[in-house]
Short mmCIF file of C-alpha atoms in Angstrom, two decimals:
data_model
loop_
_atom_site.label_atom_id
_atom_site.label_comp_id
_atom_site.label_asym_id
_atom_site.label_seq_id
_atom_site.Cartn_x
_atom_site.Cartn_y
_atom_site.Cartn_z
CA UNK A 1 -0.03 0.16 0.16
CA UNK A 2 1.21 3.38 -1.24
CA UNK A 3 1.68 5.98 1.93
CA UNK A 4 3.01 8.90 2.33
CA UNK A 5 3.75 10.19 6.08
CA UNK A 6 4.31 13.48 7.01
CA UNK A 7 5.77 15.19 9.79
CA UNK A 8 3.71 17.20 12.73
CA UNK A 9 2.38 20.56 13.27
CA UNK A 10 4.38 22.76 13.68
CA UNK A 11 3.92 26.69 15.68
CA UNK A 12 7.07 29.25 14.49
CA UNK A 13 7.90 32.58 14.54
CA UNK A 14 8.85 35.12 11.81
CA UNK A 15 11.85 34.77 10.87
CA UNK A 16 12.85 31.46 11.80
CA UNK A 17 13.71 28.47 9.82
CA UNK A 18 11.66 25.38 9.32
CA UNK A 19 12.22 21.70 7.42
CA UNK A 20 9.11 19.41 7.23
CA UNK A 21 9.30 15.79 5.75
CA UNK A 22 7.42 13.23 3.95
CA UNK A 23 8.43 9.64 4.20
CA UNK A 24 7.22 7.62 1.18
CA UNK A 25 6.61 3.86 1.48
CA UNK A 26 4.92 0.62 -0.41
CA UNK A 27 6.39 1.77 -3.49
CA UNK A 28 10.19 2.77 -5.10
CA UNK A 29 10.56 6.05 -3.79
CA UNK A 30 13.56 6.93 -6.31
CA UNK A 31 11.31 6.48 -9.08
CA UNK A 32 8.43 8.65 -8.70
CA UNK A 33 8.54 12.67 -8.78
CA UNK A 34 7.27 13.89 -4.87
CA UNK A 35 5.78 17.64 -4.96
CA UNK A 36 4.11 20.04 -2.08
CA UNK A 37 1.08 21.31 -2.31
CA UNK A 38 -0.21 24.30 0.02
CA UNK A 39 -3.57 25.13 1.37
CA UNK A 40 -3.86 28.26 3.30
CA UNK A 41 -6.46 28.77 5.77
CA UNK A 42 -10.25 28.36 3.87
CA UNK A 43 -8.25 28.70 0.32
CA UNK A 44 -7.77 26.39 -2.37
CA UNK A 45 -4.61 24.05 -3.48
CA UNK A 46 -1.28 25.69 -4.71
CA UNK A 47 1.58 23.66 -6.12
CA UNK A 48 4.78 24.25 -5.40
CA UNK A 49 7.14 22.38 -6.82
CA UNK A 50 8.48 18.79 -6.94
CA UNK A 51 11.86 16.62 -6.90
CA UNK A 52 13.07 13.34 -8.46
CA UNK A 53 14.48 11.75 -5.54
CA UNK A 54 16.38 9.67 -8.26
CA UNK A 55 18.62 12.28 -9.10
CA UNK A 56 17.14 15.30 -6.65
CA UNK A 57 16.13 17.16 -10.13
CA UNK A 58 13.53 20.14 -8.88
CA UNK A 59 10.93 21.97 -10.72
CA UNK A 60 9.66 25.37 -8.69
CA UNK A 61 6.41 26.98 -9.44
CA UNK A 62 7.11 30.56 -10.35
CA UNK A 63 5.05 31.83 -6.96
CA UNK A 64 7.47 30.11 -4.66
CA UNK A 65 11.01 29.67 -6.50
CA UNK A 66 13.19 31.45 -3.94
CA UNK A 67 11.38 30.83 -0.90
CA UNK A 68 11.46 27.60 -0.36
CA UNK A 69 13.90 24.42 -1.01
CA UNK A 70 12.50 21.13 -1.78
CA UNK A 71 15.22 17.99 -1.30
CA UNK A 72 14.94 14.54 -1.02
CA UNK A 73 17.02 11.59 0.97
CA UNK A 74 16.34 8.59 -1.54
CA UNK A 75 18.05 6.34 1.17
CA UNK A 76 15.70 7.04 3.84
CA UNK A 77 12.46 7.54 1.27
CA UNK A 78 11.91 10.95 2.41
CA UNK A 79 11.46 14.36 0.58
CA UNK A 80 11.66 17.74 2.54
CA UNK A 81 10.34 21.30 2.54
CA UNK A 82 12.49 23.93 4.12
CA UNK A 83 12.20 27.82 4.82
CA UNK A 84 15.08 29.45 5.80
CA UNK A 85 12.97 32.64 6.91
CA UNK A 86 9.52 31.91 7.79
CA UNK A 87 6.55 34.35 7.25
CA UNK A 88 3.45 34.80 8.59
CA UNK A 89 1.87 34.60 5.07
CA UNK A 90 3.09 30.89 5.25
CA UNK A 91 0.59 29.75 7.37
CA UNK A 92 -0.86 26.91 6.14
CA UNK A 93 -1.42 23.37 5.62
CA UNK A 94 1.23 21.47 3.27
CA UNK A 95 0.39 18.45 1.67
CA UNK A 96 3.10 15.99 -0.04
CA UNK A 97 2.04 14.51 -3.01
CA UNK A 98 3.23 11.66 -5.50
CA UNK A 99 2.99 12.74 -8.73
CA UNK A 100 2.21 9.96 -11.34
CA UNK A 101 2.88 11.49 -14.97
CA UNK A 102 1.96 15.78 -13.72
CA UNK A 103 -1.65 14.51 -11.88
CA UNK A 104 -1.22 13.70 -7.62
CA UNK A 105 -2.24 10.14 -7.16
CA UNK A 106 -1.51 10.10 -3.59
CA UNK A 107 -1.21 12.52 -1.01
CA UNK A 108 0.13 13.05 2.31
CA UNK A 109 -2.13 13.74 5.63
CA UNK A 110 -0.89 17.37 5.54
CA UNK A 111 1.01 19.26 8.06
CA UNK A 112 -0.08 22.52 9.39
CA UNK A 113 2.44 25.39 9.79
CA UNK A 114 1.60 28.55 12.05
CA UNK A 115 3.55 31.27 11.71
CA UNK A 116 3.22 34.27 14.39
CA UNK A 117 4.12 37.51 13.77
CA UNK B 1 0.80 29.96 -16.85
CA UNK B 2 -2.55 28.52 -17.32
CA UNK B 3 -5.53 29.51 -15.03
CA UNK B 4 -7.96 27.54 -14.21
CA UNK B 5 -11.81 28.98 -13.62
CA UNK B 6 -14.22 26.69 -12.06
CA UNK B 7 -17.84 27.60 -11.97
CA UNK B 8 -20.53 27.66 -10.29
CA UNK B 9 -18.36 28.62 -6.91
CA UNK B 10 -20.87 26.42 -4.90
CA UNK B 11 -23.85 24.42 -6.27
CA UNK B 12 -26.61 23.69 -3.98
CA UNK B 13 -28.69 20.37 -4.85
CA UNK B 14 -30.51 17.56 -3.40
CA UNK B 15 -29.11 14.01 -2.76
CA UNK B 16 -29.82 11.89 -6.04
CA UNK B 17 -29.75 14.67 -8.24
CA UNK B 18 -27.14 15.36 -10.85
CA UNK B 19 -24.41 17.59 -10.40
CA UNK B 20 -21.93 19.17 -13.13
CA UNK B 21 -18.96 21.21 -12.60
CA UNK B 22 -17.19 23.23 -15.19
CA UNK B 23 -13.68 23.94 -15.47
CA UNK B 24 -12.62 26.52 -18.09
CA UNK B 25 -8.77 26.69 -18.65
CA UNK B 26 -7.52 30.31 -20.00
CA UNK B 27 -5.39 28.33 -22.71
CA UNK B 28 -5.60 24.73 -24.58
CA UNK B 29 -4.78 22.05 -21.87
CA UNK B 30 -2.39 19.93 -24.00
CA UNK B 31 -3.57 15.95 -24.05
CA UNK B 32 -6.36 16.82 -22.06
CA UNK B 33 -3.71 16.72 -19.01
CA UNK B 34 -6.69 17.66 -16.50
CA UNK B 35 -7.46 15.98 -13.40
CA UNK B 36 -10.20 15.99 -10.86
CA UNK B 37 -9.93 16.17 -6.90
CA UNK B 38 -12.34 15.87 -3.73
CA UNK B 39 -11.96 17.13 -0.65
CA UNK B 40 -13.74 16.40 2.74
CA UNK B 41 -13.41 18.90 5.22
CA UNK B 42 -10.34 18.38 7.16
CA UNK B 43 -8.90 15.91 4.97
CA UNK B 44 -6.83 15.45 2.34
CA UNK B 45 -7.43 15.55 -1.45
CA UNK B 46 -8.54 12.53 -3.29
CA UNK B 47 -7.82 11.73 -6.64
CA UNK B 48 -10.95 11.30 -8.25
CA UNK B 49 -10.04 11.85 -12.31
CA UNK B 50 -7.05 11.79 -14.62
CA UNK B 51 -6.47 12.65 -18.41
CA UNK B 52 -9.47 14.54 -18.23
CA UNK B 53 -11.68 11.28 -18.17
CA UNK B 54 -10.20 8.27 -16.65
CA UNK B 55 -11.45 7.43 -13.24
CA UNK B 56 -8.70 6.53 -10.29
CA UNK B 57 -8.26 3.34 -8.88
CA UNK B 58 -11.44 2.86 -6.22
CA UNK B 59 -13.44 5.85 -7.58
CA UNK B 60 -17.22 4.62 -7.73
CA UNK B 61 -18.56 4.70 -11.42
CA UNK B 62 -21.25 7.61 -10.56
CA UNK B 63 -18.20 10.31 -11.02
CA UNK B 64 -17.13 10.87 -14.67
CA UNK B 65 -14.97 13.54 -16.55
CA UNK B 66 -15.12 14.50 -19.88
CA UNK B 67 -13.69 17.86 -22.51
CA UNK B 68 -10.58 18.69 -23.83
CA UNK B 69 -9.03 21.57 -25.24
CA UNK B 70 -10.48 24.33 -22.86
CA UNK B 71 -13.67 23.06 -21.42
CA UNK B 72 -13.77 20.36 -19.07
CA UNK B 73 -16.49 19.07 -16.98
CA UNK B 74 -16.87 16.72 -13.53
CA UNK B 75 -20.64 14.86 -13.11
CA UNK B 76 -21.93 13.38 -10.73
CA UNK B 77 -24.44 11.19 -12.31
CA UNK B 78 -26.56 10.35 -8.55
CA UNK B 79 -25.28 13.08 -5.21
CA UNK B 80 -24.80 10.33 -2.32
CA UNK B 81 -24.51 12.31 0.93
CA UNK B 82 -20.52 12.30 1.14
CA UNK B 83 -20.17 13.69 -2.36
CA UNK B 84 -21.37 17.07 -0.74
CA UNK B 85 -17.73 18.54 -0.55
CA UNK B 86 -15.18 20.62 -2.47
CA UNK B 87 -13.98 19.72 -6.08
CA UNK B 88 -10.75 21.02 -7.68
CA UNK B 89 -9.94 20.77 -11.22
CA UNK B 90 -5.94 20.66 -12.22
CA UNK B 91 -4.11 21.01 -15.06
CA UNK B 92 -0.93 19.30 -15.77
CA UNK B 93 -0.15 19.86 -19.27
CA UNK B 94 2.00 23.20 -19.15
CA UNK B 95 4.40 24.21 -16.23
CA UNK B 96 3.78 25.33 -13.57
CA UNK B 97 0.62 22.81 -12.61
CA UNK B 98 -2.20 24.80 -11.38
CA UNK B 99 -5.41 24.02 -9.81
CA UNK B 100 -9.18 25.54 -9.81
CA UNK B 101 -9.95 27.93 -6.91
CA UNK B 102 -12.71 24.80 -6.16
CA UNK B 103 -16.60 24.47 -6.58
CA UNK B 104 -18.30 24.02 -3.06
CA UNK B 105 -21.10 21.34 -3.51
CA UNK B 106 -23.94 21.40 -0.94
CA UNK B 107 -26.88 20.50 0.17
CA UNK B 108 -30.24 22.09 -0.89
#
């Protein structure tokens, strides 16, 4: 059974750094793109970017380029989303997703990130 | 970037009725690379349809997708109580992948 298990909720202050994780299981992790999707409170879904764990190649949405870093460690089947300096506007639920030829066939449970100013 | 516009924003129907949700793209979506997702309150979205019309594994056949180019439709043939939630379309024909703003299906 394919599963994506994300790290837990985080509460941070503006300016702090954060790295959240997503561990995949039940499939060959290096062979599928893993992505991140943001959902701000009461809002819709936004694609942030993806990484191919096999060679760590990434693609970013222009809206998020330069503000977040996407990485992966294929040896432990885990992808990461990282911020160096959080802003209050980063408060959202972040979902990791397995990309299958462009669409997202499996989703993690989501990680709520709350940033206070 | 391709902008997806979903309509209506909210659809008010009764159980057993047919629901028709629209997703219109600002430019043609190549190869019908269009997906639909369902999101229940407090849960992660779930893939319903990919390739505009292919049902994902385990999705009931009351859900169907159609369309091509710039106009796509998700149809729920007979609404069940658990179908009254939010639906999103997503295009993956042109990077960056983008989502529509969602359609909420509510009980009338």
